[in-house]
């Protein structure tokens, strides 16, 4: 972290000025530190949607959107996707380094032994209507963990923070599977300690009391890979939400629940569900052209879901990996899904269309992931829940980093007020 140059900003109408340091990280563009701007000039900055604003310093994840680069703790996503697994990647995000064999064994043991949810939490599900969206149930259930683990958590204590991280990564699949099973009226399954993380989750999702479940290694490997790719993505909307809530000193489970609600929107993690619905609506490859036309029409609010990204102005590196994997997984599972043909035609049409080329709109991580989830038997409304299980590792790593950073302050943006000027109250009979 260096602080070499100074940017001088002068308000010529008042002659007030500010000398603002230029901060440089390890990689990426330098940032103008505007911390003293208001004091020096009496002005705020205005950046709705944070297109030019870095909200924090972080050592966890790096994205170069122009080159299509994604690094977790310095490691390229392609290498992690090929060589790591989700739990090891989670350890890396949390601790900054890949684990030794012993460190990994301990981490896996700790995760495995915190997978059960409190029996009383199960009763909460009875309050939900059977067709409640699983993301609504997930957010509420994770928020309710704060009712089970509140008094014994000191957010300023490193061991307590670590325990919260372990509990969250461990319990998320158990709660997620419960959301699914509740919605279809199946009894909840207990987590099996003899299974690995992803196998255990698939078991809790799909095992029925009447017959044993044959777990497909292809399915487990594919899901593990999707979890790695979704595990973190620097200061996206849900992570920034976790950090904002965390900045108030809130309980970690409440902070992560807030992240889940932010993830649910179709502009963010909800896009994977929206992509599959869009592909189903398009239906056949011959209707792709009409869909592309609609997506370009500014009077039509239809967008190509799974296309475009705030940061990537080149291929999303995750989308490249998932695209390749989709063909492999469907081939290995012997599935011939006509939606894959629709998706490929849509990608091809958009990539050579001027509208998408000029705006640098490429397929993102969510474009192909739904086709894989569908092939694994995961229902569409559970897609964003899958994303949430994986992103929990990133959210909690950011929450920990935020609490480890000295001098952190509550997040409190300002605004340009556009409402009425000062005026006097008018009695009801005079309005
Ligand atoms: N289809 C059609 N036009 C689009 C699309 C799209 N998917 N995405 C952006 N545009 C257009 C947009 O209308 C605008 O055009 P113009 O300059 O003429 O006004 C231009 O491209 C720039 O778009 P923007 O909305 O200003 O870009 P943004 O950075 O604010 O939004 C986004 C990024 C991801 C929300 C947006 O691209 C989008 O809505 N994509 C579809 C939803 C989606 O796939 N979301 C998942 C994101 S990746 C997973 C995750 O990290 O959550």
GROMACS .gro file of C-alpha atoms and ligand atoms in nm:
model
  483
    1UNK     CA    1   0.000   0.000   0.000
    2UNK     CA    2   0.172   0.323  -0.110
    3UNK     CA    3   0.070   0.687  -0.083
    4UNK     CA    4   0.307   0.865  -0.317
    5UNK     CA    5   0.128   1.131  -0.522
    6UNK     CA    6  -0.117   1.404  -0.432
    7UNK     CA    7  -0.416   1.517  -0.637
    8UNK     CA    8  -0.511   1.880  -0.580
    9UNK     CA    9  -0.876   1.973  -0.610
   10UNK     CA   10  -0.966   2.343  -0.615
   11UNK     CA   11  -1.313   2.499  -0.592
   12UNK     CA   12  -1.254   2.817  -0.789
   13UNK     CA   13  -1.574   2.982  -0.664
   14UNK     CA   14  -1.460   2.974  -0.299
   15UNK     CA   15  -1.086   2.926  -0.349
   16UNK     CA   16  -1.102   2.638  -0.100
   17UNK     CA   17  -0.886   2.344  -0.198
   18UNK     CA   18  -0.795   1.996  -0.088
   19UNK     CA   19  -0.475   1.800  -0.134
   20UNK     CA   20  -0.583   1.442  -0.172
   21UNK     CA   21  -0.337   1.151  -0.149
   22UNK     CA   22  -0.334   0.892  -0.426
   23UNK     CA   23  -0.344   0.543  -0.275
   24UNK     CA   24  -0.209   0.241  -0.461
   25UNK     CA   25  -0.269  -0.122  -0.374
   26UNK     CA   26  -0.075  -0.425  -0.495
   27UNK     CA   27  -0.270  -0.439  -0.824
   28UNK     CA   28  -0.534  -0.222  -0.989
   29UNK     CA   29  -0.586   0.151  -1.042
   30UNK     CA   30  -0.479   0.406  -0.781
   31UNK     CA   31  -0.757   0.568  -0.576
   32UNK     CA   32  -0.796   0.931  -0.470
   33UNK     CA   33  -0.841   0.935  -0.093
   34UNK     CA   34  -1.121   1.189  -0.044
   35UNK     CA   35  -1.141   1.149   0.334
   36UNK     CA   36  -1.063   1.518   0.400
   37UNK     CA   37  -1.255   1.662   0.101
   38UNK     CA   38  -1.565   1.773   0.293
   39UNK     CA   39  -1.359   1.931   0.571
   40UNK     CA   40  -1.135   2.112   0.320
   41UNK     CA   41  -1.391   2.223   0.057
   42UNK     CA   42  -1.740   2.172   0.205
   43UNK     CA   43  -1.831   1.935  -0.078
   44UNK     CA   44  -1.929   1.569  -0.091
   45UNK     CA   45  -1.871   1.343  -0.392
   46UNK     CA   46  -2.162   1.198  -0.589
   47UNK     CA   47  -2.134   0.847  -0.735
   48UNK     CA   48  -2.466   0.659  -0.741
   49UNK     CA   49  -2.408   0.288  -0.794
   50UNK     CA   50  -2.044   0.339  -0.684
   51UNK     CA   51  -1.908   0.327  -1.042
   52UNK     CA   52  -1.591   0.514  -0.937
   53UNK     CA   53  -1.577   0.444  -0.566
   54UNK     CA   54  -1.363   0.201  -0.367
   55UNK     CA   55  -1.544   0.148  -0.038
   56UNK     CA   56  -1.265  -0.030   0.146
   57UNK     CA   57  -0.913  -0.173   0.132
   58UNK     CA   58  -0.916  -0.551   0.104
   59UNK     CA   59  -0.657  -0.825   0.058
   60UNK     CA   60  -0.902  -1.103  -0.030
   61UNK     CA   61  -1.002  -1.089  -0.398
   62UNK     CA   62  -0.881  -0.900  -0.704
   63UNK     CA   63  -1.065  -0.846  -1.032
   64UNK     CA   64  -0.930  -0.689  -1.348
   65UNK     CA   65  -1.251  -0.634  -1.542
   66UNK     CA   66  -1.080  -0.527  -1.865
   67UNK     CA   67  -0.856  -0.831  -1.883
   68UNK     CA   68  -1.108  -1.077  -1.736
   69UNK     CA   69  -0.887  -1.169  -1.438
   70UNK     CA   70  -1.011  -1.300  -1.103
   71UNK     CA   71  -0.774  -1.385  -0.816
   72UNK     CA   72  -0.856  -1.519  -0.470
   73UNK     CA   73  -0.570  -1.420  -0.237
   74UNK     CA   74  -0.350  -1.392  -0.547
   75UNK     CA   75  -0.436  -1.732  -0.695
   76UNK     CA   76  -0.596  -1.728  -1.043
   77UNK     CA   77  -0.951  -1.866  -1.042
   78UNK     CA   78  -0.858  -2.105  -1.326
   79UNK     CA   79  -0.593  -2.272  -1.107
   80UNK     CA   80  -0.823  -2.300  -0.807
   81UNK     CA   81  -1.101  -2.439  -1.028
   82UNK     CA   82  -0.867  -2.705  -1.161
   83UNK     CA   83  -0.671  -2.796  -0.849
   84UNK     CA   84  -0.856  -2.693  -0.533
   85UNK     CA   85  -1.188  -2.781  -0.371
   86UNK     CA   86  -1.451  -2.561  -0.211
   87UNK     CA   87  -1.346  -2.617   0.150
   88UNK     CA   88  -0.980  -2.553   0.074
   89UNK     CA   89  -1.079  -2.238  -0.117
   90UNK     CA   90  -1.289  -2.128   0.181
   91UNK     CA   91  -0.988  -2.176   0.410
   92UNK     CA   92  -0.779  -1.969   0.168
   93UNK     CA   93  -1.034  -1.686   0.161
   94UNK     CA   94  -1.061  -1.684   0.540
   95UNK     CA   95  -0.694  -1.722   0.628
   96UNK     CA   96  -0.503  -1.574   0.335
   97UNK     CA   97  -0.294  -1.886   0.265
   98UNK     CA   98  -0.360  -2.234   0.133
   99UNK     CA   99  -0.373  -2.482   0.423
  100UNK     CA  100  -0.112  -2.745   0.498
  101UNK     CA  101  -0.248  -3.101   0.517
  102UNK     CA  102  -0.290  -3.073   0.895
  103UNK     CA  103  -0.452  -2.732   0.877
  104UNK     CA  104  -0.698  -2.860   0.618
  105UNK     CA  105  -0.782  -3.171   0.822
  106UNK     CA  106  -0.856  -2.956   1.127
  107UNK     CA  107  -1.065  -2.712   0.922
  108UNK     CA  108  -1.263  -2.994   0.762
  109UNK     CA  109  -1.312  -3.158   1.102
  110UNK     CA  110  -1.436  -2.830   1.253
  111UNK     CA  111  -1.677  -2.770   0.963
  112UNK     CA  112  -1.805  -3.128   0.977
  113UNK     CA  113  -1.876  -3.100   1.348
  114UNK     CA  114  -2.083  -2.781   1.322
  115UNK     CA  115  -2.322  -2.889   1.047
  116UNK     CA  116  -2.629  -2.963   1.261
  117UNK     CA  117  -2.891  -2.697   1.306
  118UNK     CA  118  -3.057  -2.643   1.642
  119UNK     CA  119  -3.371  -2.859   1.671
  120UNK     CA  120  -3.575  -2.548   1.757
  121UNK     CA  121  -3.472  -2.388   1.428
  122UNK     CA  122  -3.659  -2.665   1.248
  123UNK     CA  123  -3.982  -2.547   1.412
  124UNK     CA  124  -3.940  -2.205   1.252
  125UNK     CA  125  -4.001  -2.364   0.913
  126UNK     CA  126  -4.355  -2.456   1.016
  127UNK     CA  127  -4.434  -2.083   1.008
  128UNK     CA  128  -4.361  -2.064   0.635
  129UNK     CA  129  -4.620  -2.134   0.370
  130UNK     CA  130  -4.518  -2.443   0.173
  131UNK     CA  131  -4.459  -2.239  -0.144
  132UNK     CA  132  -4.243  -1.970   0.021
  133UNK     CA  133  -3.938  -1.890  -0.192
  134UNK     CA  134  -3.633  -2.079  -0.055
  135UNK     CA  135  -3.429  -1.755  -0.054
  136UNK     CA  136  -3.687  -1.599   0.180
  137UNK     CA  137  -3.666  -1.903   0.409
  138UNK     CA  138  -3.285  -1.906   0.390
  139UNK     CA  139  -3.252  -1.536   0.479
  140UNK     CA  140  -3.496  -1.570   0.770
  141UNK     CA  141  -3.335  -1.890   0.900
  142UNK     CA  142  -2.981  -1.749   0.888
  143UNK     CA  143  -3.101  -1.430   1.060
  144UNK     CA  144  -3.259  -1.651   1.326
  145UNK     CA  145  -2.917  -1.808   1.398
  146UNK     CA  146  -2.841  -1.476   1.565
  147UNK     CA  147  -3.112  -1.563   1.816
  148UNK     CA  148  -2.931  -1.889   1.897
  149UNK     CA  149  -2.579  -1.744   1.900
  150UNK     CA  150  -2.585  -1.387   2.020
  151UNK     CA  151  -2.481  -1.345   2.383
  152UNK     CA  152  -2.184  -1.577   2.343
  153UNK     CA  153  -2.038  -1.378   2.050
  154UNK     CA  154  -1.797  -1.093   2.100
  155UNK     CA  155  -1.734  -0.952   1.752
  156UNK     CA  156  -1.405  -0.804   1.880
  157UNK     CA  157  -1.275  -1.147   1.978
  158UNK     CA  158  -1.083  -1.331   1.702
  159UNK     CA  159  -1.177  -1.680   1.828
  160UNK     CA  160  -1.547  -1.589   1.838
  161UNK     CA  161  -1.525  -1.452   1.484
  162UNK     CA  162  -1.358  -1.771   1.365
  163UNK     CA  163  -1.626  -1.985   1.530
  164UNK     CA  164  -1.900  -1.781   1.360
  165UNK     CA  165  -1.726  -1.841   1.025
  166UNK     CA  166  -1.705  -2.217   1.086
  167UNK     CA  167  -2.067  -2.236   1.196
  168UNK     CA  168  -2.192  -2.041   0.896
  169UNK     CA  169  -1.998  -2.237   0.632
  170UNK     CA  170  -2.098  -2.561   0.807
  171UNK     CA  171  -2.467  -2.491   0.861
  172UNK     CA  172  -2.553  -2.318   0.536
  173UNK     CA  173  -2.596  -2.643   0.333
  174UNK     CA  174  -2.805  -2.796   0.614
  175UNK     CA  175  -3.038  -2.496   0.622
  176UNK     CA  176  -3.046  -2.470   0.242
  177UNK     CA  177  -3.146  -2.836   0.206
  178UNK     CA  178  -3.413  -2.787   0.475
  179UNK     CA  179  -3.559  -2.495   0.273
  180UNK     CA  180  -3.591  -2.724  -0.029
  181UNK     CA  181  -3.730  -3.022   0.158
  182UNK     CA  182  -3.983  -2.808   0.342
  183UNK     CA  183  -4.110  -2.671   0.012
  184UNK     CA  184  -4.179  -3.021  -0.123
  185UNK     CA  185  -4.302  -3.168   0.206
  186UNK     CA  186  -4.014  -3.408   0.265
  187UNK     CA  187  -3.871  -3.477   0.614
  188UNK     CA  188  -3.541  -3.299   0.691
  189UNK     CA  189  -3.226  -3.512   0.680
  190UNK     CA  190  -2.947  -3.485   0.934
  191UNK     CA  191  -2.598  -3.411   0.800
  192UNK     CA  192  -2.382  -3.721   0.763
  193UNK     CA  193  -2.034  -3.673   0.904
  194UNK     CA  194  -1.887  -3.953   0.696
  195UNK     CA  195  -1.949  -3.757   0.375
  196UNK     CA  196  -1.753  -3.467   0.230
  197UNK     CA  197  -1.902  -3.116   0.221
  198UNK     CA  198  -2.073  -3.126  -0.119
  199UNK     CA  199  -2.175  -3.494  -0.100
  200UNK     CA  200  -2.324  -3.425   0.241
  201UNK     CA  201  -2.527  -3.140   0.098
  202UNK     CA  202  -2.653  -3.349  -0.197
  203UNK     CA  203  -2.745  -3.622   0.048
  204UNK     CA  204  -2.945  -3.379   0.264
  205UNK     CA  205  -3.118  -3.248  -0.050
  206UNK     CA  206  -3.213  -3.568  -0.224
  207UNK     CA  207  -3.210  -3.869   0.007
  208UNK     CA  208  -3.553  -4.014   0.081
  209UNK     CA  209  -3.623  -4.237   0.382
  210UNK     CA  210  -3.747  -4.521   0.162
  211UNK     CA  211  -3.433  -4.591  -0.044
  212UNK     CA  212  -3.058  -4.527  -0.038
  213UNK     CA  213  -2.922  -4.243  -0.251
  214UNK     CA  214  -2.661  -4.318  -0.514
  215UNK     CA  215  -2.449  -4.003  -0.527
  216UNK     CA  216  -2.303  -3.923  -0.866
  217UNK     CA  217  -1.933  -3.826  -0.843
  218UNK     CA  218  -1.981  -3.615  -1.159
  219UNK     CA  219  -2.259  -3.418  -0.990
  220UNK     CA  220  -2.057  -3.368  -0.671
  221UNK     CA  221  -1.747  -3.254  -0.862
  222UNK     CA  222  -1.953  -3.011  -1.074
  223UNK     CA  223  -2.123  -2.860  -0.770
  224UNK     CA  224  -1.792  -2.827  -0.586
  225UNK     CA  225  -1.648  -2.641  -0.884
  226UNK     CA  226  -1.950  -2.408  -0.903
  227UNK     CA  227  -1.905  -2.337  -0.531
  228UNK     CA  228  -1.538  -2.243  -0.588
  229UNK     CA  229  -1.632  -2.006  -0.871
  230UNK     CA  230  -1.902  -1.836  -0.662
  231UNK     CA  231  -1.708  -1.820  -0.335
  232UNK     CA  232  -1.605  -1.453  -0.353
  233UNK     CA  233  -1.613  -1.153  -0.584
  234UNK     CA  234  -1.472  -0.854  -0.391
  235UNK     CA  235  -1.709  -0.566  -0.312
  236UNK     CA  236  -2.023  -0.681  -0.498
  237UNK     CA  237  -2.368  -0.570  -0.374
  238UNK     CA  238  -2.419  -0.852  -0.122
  239UNK     CA  239  -2.065  -0.836   0.019
  240UNK     CA  240  -2.092  -0.459   0.050
  241UNK     CA  241  -2.423  -0.514   0.231
  242UNK     CA  242  -2.256  -0.756   0.473
  243UNK     CA  243  -1.982  -0.500   0.534
  244UNK     CA  244  -2.229  -0.214   0.583
  245UNK     CA  245  -2.433  -0.411   0.834
  246UNK     CA  246  -2.111  -0.541   0.992
  247UNK     CA  247  -1.981  -0.185   1.029
  248UNK     CA  248  -2.252  -0.120   1.288
  249UNK     CA  249  -2.112  -0.399   1.507
  250UNK     CA  250  -2.411  -0.623   1.429
  251UNK     CA  251  -2.412  -0.996   1.499
  252UNK     CA  252  -2.240  -1.194   1.216
  253UNK     CA  253  -2.543  -1.411   1.141
  254UNK     CA  254  -2.760  -1.100   1.104
  255UNK     CA  255  -2.493  -0.945   0.879
  256UNK     CA  256  -2.480  -1.254   0.653
  257UNK     CA  257  -2.861  -1.271   0.641
  258UNK     CA  258  -2.856  -0.916   0.503
  259UNK     CA  259  -2.610  -1.033   0.236
  260UNK     CA  260  -2.847  -1.314   0.141
  261UNK     CA  261  -3.133  -1.070   0.085
  262UNK     CA  262  -2.909  -0.850  -0.133
  263UNK     CA  263  -2.799  -1.152  -0.334
  264UNK     CA  264  -3.159  -1.247  -0.414
  265UNK     CA  265  -3.220  -0.963  -0.662
  266UNK     CA  266  -3.216  -1.052  -1.035
  267UNK     CA  267  -2.943  -0.794  -1.108
  268UNK     CA  268  -2.717  -0.994  -0.870
  269UNK     CA  269  -2.735  -1.361  -0.767
  270UNK     CA  270  -3.102  -1.396  -0.861
  271UNK     CA  271  -2.987  -1.380  -1.224
  272UNK     CA  272  -2.916  -1.756  -1.236
  273UNK     CA  273  -3.283  -1.831  -1.171
  274UNK     CA  274  -3.385  -1.556  -1.416
  275UNK     CA  275  -3.153  -1.697  -1.688
  276UNK     CA  276  -3.317  -2.037  -1.681
  277UNK     CA  277  -3.665  -1.882  -1.685
  278UNK     CA  278  -3.556  -1.667  -1.982
  279UNK     CA  279  -3.414  -1.966  -2.172
  280UNK     CA  280  -3.734  -2.159  -2.106
  281UNK     CA  281  -3.940  -1.864  -2.224
  282UNK     CA  282  -3.732  -1.834  -2.544
  283UNK     CA  283  -3.787  -2.209  -2.582
  284UNK     CA  284  -3.618  -2.285  -2.913
  285UNK     CA  285  -3.308  -2.162  -3.097
  286UNK     CA  286  -3.518  -2.004  -3.376
  287UNK     CA  287  -3.665  -1.754  -3.123
  288UNK     CA  288  -3.323  -1.623  -3.020
  289UNK     CA  289  -3.325  -1.341  -3.271
  290UNK     CA  290  -3.650  -1.200  -3.130
  291UNK     CA  291  -3.506  -1.218  -2.777
  292UNK     CA  292  -3.193  -1.025  -2.881
  293UNK     CA  293  -3.413  -0.763  -3.052
  294UNK     CA  294  -3.621  -0.724  -2.736
  295UNK     CA  295  -3.310  -0.691  -2.518
  296UNK     CA  296  -3.192  -0.397  -2.733
  297UNK     CA  297  -3.528  -0.220  -2.730
  298UNK     CA  298  -3.516   0.061  -2.471
  299UNK     CA  299  -3.899   0.059  -2.453
  300UNK     CA  300  -3.897  -0.305  -2.348
  301UNK     CA  301  -3.765  -0.380  -2.000
  302UNK     CA  302  -3.650  -0.729  -2.110
  303UNK     CA  303  -3.274  -0.774  -2.060
  304UNK     CA  304  -3.057  -1.068  -2.153
  305UNK     CA  305  -3.019  -1.223  -1.810
  306UNK     CA  306  -2.671  -1.362  -1.748
  307UNK     CA  307  -2.523  -1.093  -1.971
  308UNK     CA  308  -2.327  -0.788  -1.866
  309UNK     CA  309  -2.135  -0.704  -1.554
  310UNK     CA  310  -2.044  -0.387  -1.369
  311UNK     CA  311  -1.676  -0.480  -1.353
  312UNK     CA  312  -1.611  -0.723  -1.639
  313UNK     CA  313  -1.585  -0.547  -1.974
  314UNK     CA  314  -1.440  -0.865  -2.118
  315UNK     CA  315  -1.530  -1.231  -2.068
  316UNK     CA  316  -1.615  -1.314  -1.708
  317UNK     CA  317  -1.341  -1.577  -1.641
  318UNK     CA  318  -1.592  -1.778  -1.436
  319UNK     CA  319  -1.830  -1.793  -1.733
  320UNK     CA  320  -1.553  -1.939  -1.951
  321UNK     CA  321  -1.492  -2.220  -1.700
  322UNK     CA  322  -1.863  -2.288  -1.652
  323UNK     CA  323  -1.932  -2.291  -2.026
  324UNK     CA  324  -1.673  -2.564  -2.075
  325UNK     CA  325  -1.799  -2.753  -1.774
  326UNK     CA  326  -2.162  -2.744  -1.894
  327UNK     CA  327  -2.076  -2.946  -2.203
  328UNK     CA  328  -1.868  -3.190  -1.998
  329UNK     CA  329  -2.125  -3.241  -1.720
  330UNK     CA  330  -2.420  -3.286  -1.955
  331UNK     CA  331  -2.212  -3.527  -2.163
  332UNK     CA  332  -2.099  -3.730  -1.861
  333UNK     CA  333  -2.450  -3.742  -1.714
  334UNK     CA  334  -2.591  -3.836  -2.056
  335UNK     CA  335  -2.831  -3.539  -2.060
  336UNK     CA  336  -2.940  -3.373  -2.380
  337UNK     CA  337  -3.096  -3.045  -2.271
  338UNK     CA  338  -3.239  -2.834  -2.556
  339UNK     CA  339  -3.188  -2.524  -2.339
  340UNK     CA  340  -2.811  -2.562  -2.392
  341UNK     CA  341  -2.864  -2.512  -2.764
  342UNK     CA  342  -3.078  -2.203  -2.695
  343UNK     CA  343  -2.808  -2.066  -2.462
  344UNK     CA  344  -2.530  -2.125  -2.716
  345UNK     CA  345  -2.727  -1.962  -2.996
  346UNK     CA  346  -2.810  -1.667  -2.771
  347UNK     CA  347  -2.446  -1.621  -2.672
  348UNK     CA  348  -2.335  -1.642  -3.036
  349UNK     CA  349  -2.600  -1.392  -3.151
  350UNK     CA  350  -2.524  -1.141  -2.873
  351UNK     CA  351  -2.146  -1.161  -2.914
  352UNK     CA  352  -2.168  -1.049  -3.276
  353UNK     CA  353  -2.438  -0.788  -3.225
  354UNK     CA  354  -2.317  -0.424  -3.225
  355UNK     CA  355  -2.536  -0.332  -2.926
  356UNK     CA  356  -2.366  -0.590  -2.704
  357UNK     CA  357  -2.020  -0.542  -2.858
  358UNK     CA  358  -2.022  -0.162  -2.809
  359UNK     CA  359  -2.139  -0.192  -2.449
  360UNK     CA  360  -1.893  -0.475  -2.380
  361UNK     CA  361  -2.169  -0.706  -2.260
  362UNK     CA  362  -2.042  -1.063  -2.225
  363UNK     CA  363  -2.192  -1.374  -2.063
  364UNK     CA  364  -2.140  -1.365  -1.687
  365UNK     CA  365  -2.108  -1.640  -1.423
  366UNK     CA  366  -2.484  -1.695  -1.417
  367UNK     CA  367  -2.536  -1.755  -1.788
  368UNK     CA  368  -2.456  -2.127  -1.793
  369UNK     CA  369  -2.467  -2.220  -1.423
  370UNK     CA  370  -2.846  -2.280  -1.429
  371UNK     CA  371  -2.816  -2.544  -1.699
  372UNK     CA  372  -2.572  -2.736  -1.480
  373UNK     CA  373  -2.789  -2.698  -1.168
  374UNK     CA  374  -3.085  -2.824  -1.370
  375UNK     CA  375  -2.882  -3.124  -1.488
  376UNK     CA  376  -2.797  -3.201  -1.123
  377UNK     CA  377  -3.169  -3.207  -1.038
  378UNK     CA  378  -3.163  -2.882  -0.844
  379UNK     CA  379  -3.492  -2.696  -0.888
  380UNK     CA  380  -3.483  -2.346  -1.041
  381UNK     CA  381  -3.593  -2.161  -0.728
  382UNK     CA  382  -3.296  -2.315  -0.541
  383UNK     CA  383  -3.035  -2.174  -0.783
  384UNK     CA  384  -2.970  -1.854  -0.589
  385UNK     CA  385  -2.958  -2.058  -0.269
  386UNK     CA  386  -2.666  -2.252  -0.426
  387UNK     CA  387  -2.492  -1.921  -0.490
  388UNK     CA  388  -2.554  -1.818  -0.128
  389UNK     CA  389  -2.399  -2.139   0.012
  390UNK     CA  390  -2.081  -2.068  -0.183
  391UNK     CA  391  -2.070  -1.692  -0.126
  392UNK     CA  392  -2.099  -1.744   0.252
  393UNK     CA  393  -1.724  -1.817   0.251
  394UNK     CA  394  -1.653  -1.480   0.088
  395UNK     CA  395  -1.904  -1.285   0.297
  396UNK     CA  396  -1.765  -1.412   0.626
  397UNK     CA  397  -1.403  -1.362   0.510
  398UNK     CA  398  -1.488  -0.996   0.439
  399UNK     CA  399  -1.674  -0.961   0.769
  400UNK     CA  400  -1.365  -1.095   0.952
  401UNK     CA  401  -1.126  -0.872   0.754
  402UNK     CA  402  -1.342  -0.572   0.836
  403UNK     CA  403  -1.326  -0.652   1.208
  404UNK     CA  404  -0.951  -0.711   1.195
  405UNK     CA  405  -0.886  -0.373   1.030
  406UNK     CA  406  -0.793  -0.108   1.286
  407UNK     CA  407  -0.975   0.225   1.275
  408UNK     CA  408  -1.281   0.093   1.089
  409UNK     CA  409  -1.581   0.327   1.102
  410UNK     CA  410  -1.952   0.280   1.058
  411UNK     CA  411  -2.053   0.297   0.689
  412UNK     CA  412  -2.260   0.611   0.648
  413UNK     CA  413  -2.294   0.762   0.298
  414UNK     CA  414  -2.434   1.110   0.238
  415UNK     CA  415  -2.678   1.234  -0.028
  416UNK     CA  416  -2.777   1.521  -0.254
  417UNK     CA  417  -3.104   1.634  -0.100
  418UNK     CA  418  -3.368   1.703  -0.370
  419UNK     CA  419  -3.677   1.742  -0.151
  420UNK     CA  420  -3.878   2.049  -0.048
  421UNK     CA  421  -3.706   2.356   0.098
  422UNK     CA  422  -3.791   2.451   0.459
  423UNK     CA  423  -4.164   2.523   0.494
  424UNK     CA  424  -4.420   2.570   0.769
  425UNK     CA  425  -4.661   2.304   0.886
  426UNK     CA  426  -5.014   2.356   0.751
  427UNK     CA  427  -5.315   2.260   0.965
  428UNK     CA  428  -5.527   1.975   0.819
  429UNK     CA  429  -5.832   2.200   0.747
  430UNK     CA  430  -5.613   2.445   0.550
  431UNK     CA  431  -5.445   2.194   0.309
  432LIG     N1  432  -2.924  -0.689  -2.162
  432LIG     C1  433  -2.943  -0.577  -2.240
  432LIG     N2  434  -2.881  -0.460  -2.217
  432LIG     C2  435  -2.797  -0.452  -2.113
  432LIG     C3  436  -2.773  -0.563  -2.029
  432LIG     C4  437  -2.839  -0.684  -2.056
  432LIG     N3  438  -2.820  -0.792  -1.978
  432LIG     N4  439  -2.685  -0.528  -1.931
  432LIG     C5  440  -2.655  -0.399  -1.954
  432LIG     N5  441  -2.723  -0.353  -2.064
  432LIG     C6  442  -2.710  -0.219  -2.124
  432LIG     C7  443  -2.784  -0.116  -2.043
  432LIG     O1  444  -2.918  -0.100  -2.086
  432LIG     C8  445  -2.700   0.008  -2.069
  432LIG     O2  446  -2.731   0.055  -2.199
  432LIG     P1  447  -2.725   0.213  -2.232
  432LIG     O3  448  -2.580   0.252  -2.217
  432LIG     O4  449  -2.776   0.223  -2.370
  432LIG     O5  450  -2.814   0.279  -2.131
  432LIG     C9  451  -2.557  -0.047  -2.074
  432LIG     O6  452  -2.572  -0.182  -2.119
  432LIG    C10  453  -2.483  -0.042  -1.942
  432LIG     O7  454  -2.561  -0.115  -1.847
  432LIG     P2  455  -2.585  -0.073  -1.696
  432LIG     O8  456  -2.718  -0.124  -1.650
  432LIG     O9  457  -2.557   0.074  -1.680
  432LIG    O10  458  -2.468  -0.154  -1.629
  432LIG     P3  459  -2.450  -0.185  -1.476
  432LIG    O11  460  -2.306  -0.201  -1.452
  432LIG    O12  461  -2.522  -0.084  -1.392
  432LIG    O13  462  -2.527  -0.326  -1.453
  432LIG    C11  463  -2.573  -0.555  -1.451
  432LIG    C12  464  -2.465  -0.447  -1.452
  432LIG    C13  465  -2.507  -0.692  -1.425
  432LIG    C14  466  -2.671  -0.529  -1.335
  432LIG    C15  467  -2.646  -0.555  -1.587
  432LIG    O14  468  -2.556  -0.584  -1.691
  432LIG    C16  469  -2.764  -0.653  -1.591
  432LIG    O15  470  -2.875  -0.618  -1.549
  432LIG     N6  471  -2.740  -0.779  -1.638
  432LIG    C17  472  -2.845  -0.879  -1.635
  432LIG    C18  473  -2.853  -0.936  -1.495
  432LIG    C19  474  -2.738  -1.029  -1.462
  432LIG    O16  475  -2.701  -1.115  -1.541
  432LIG     N7  476  -2.683  -1.014  -1.339
  432LIG    C20  477  -2.578  -1.102  -1.288
  432LIG    C21  478  -2.448  -1.029  -1.268
  432LIG     S1  479  -2.311  -1.145  -1.245
  432LIG    C22  480  -2.346  -1.229  -1.101
  432LIG    C23  481  -2.323  -1.146  -0.981
  432LIG    O17  482  -2.207  -1.108  -0.954
  432LIG    O18  483  -2.419  -1.117  -0.912
   0.00000   0.00000   0.00000
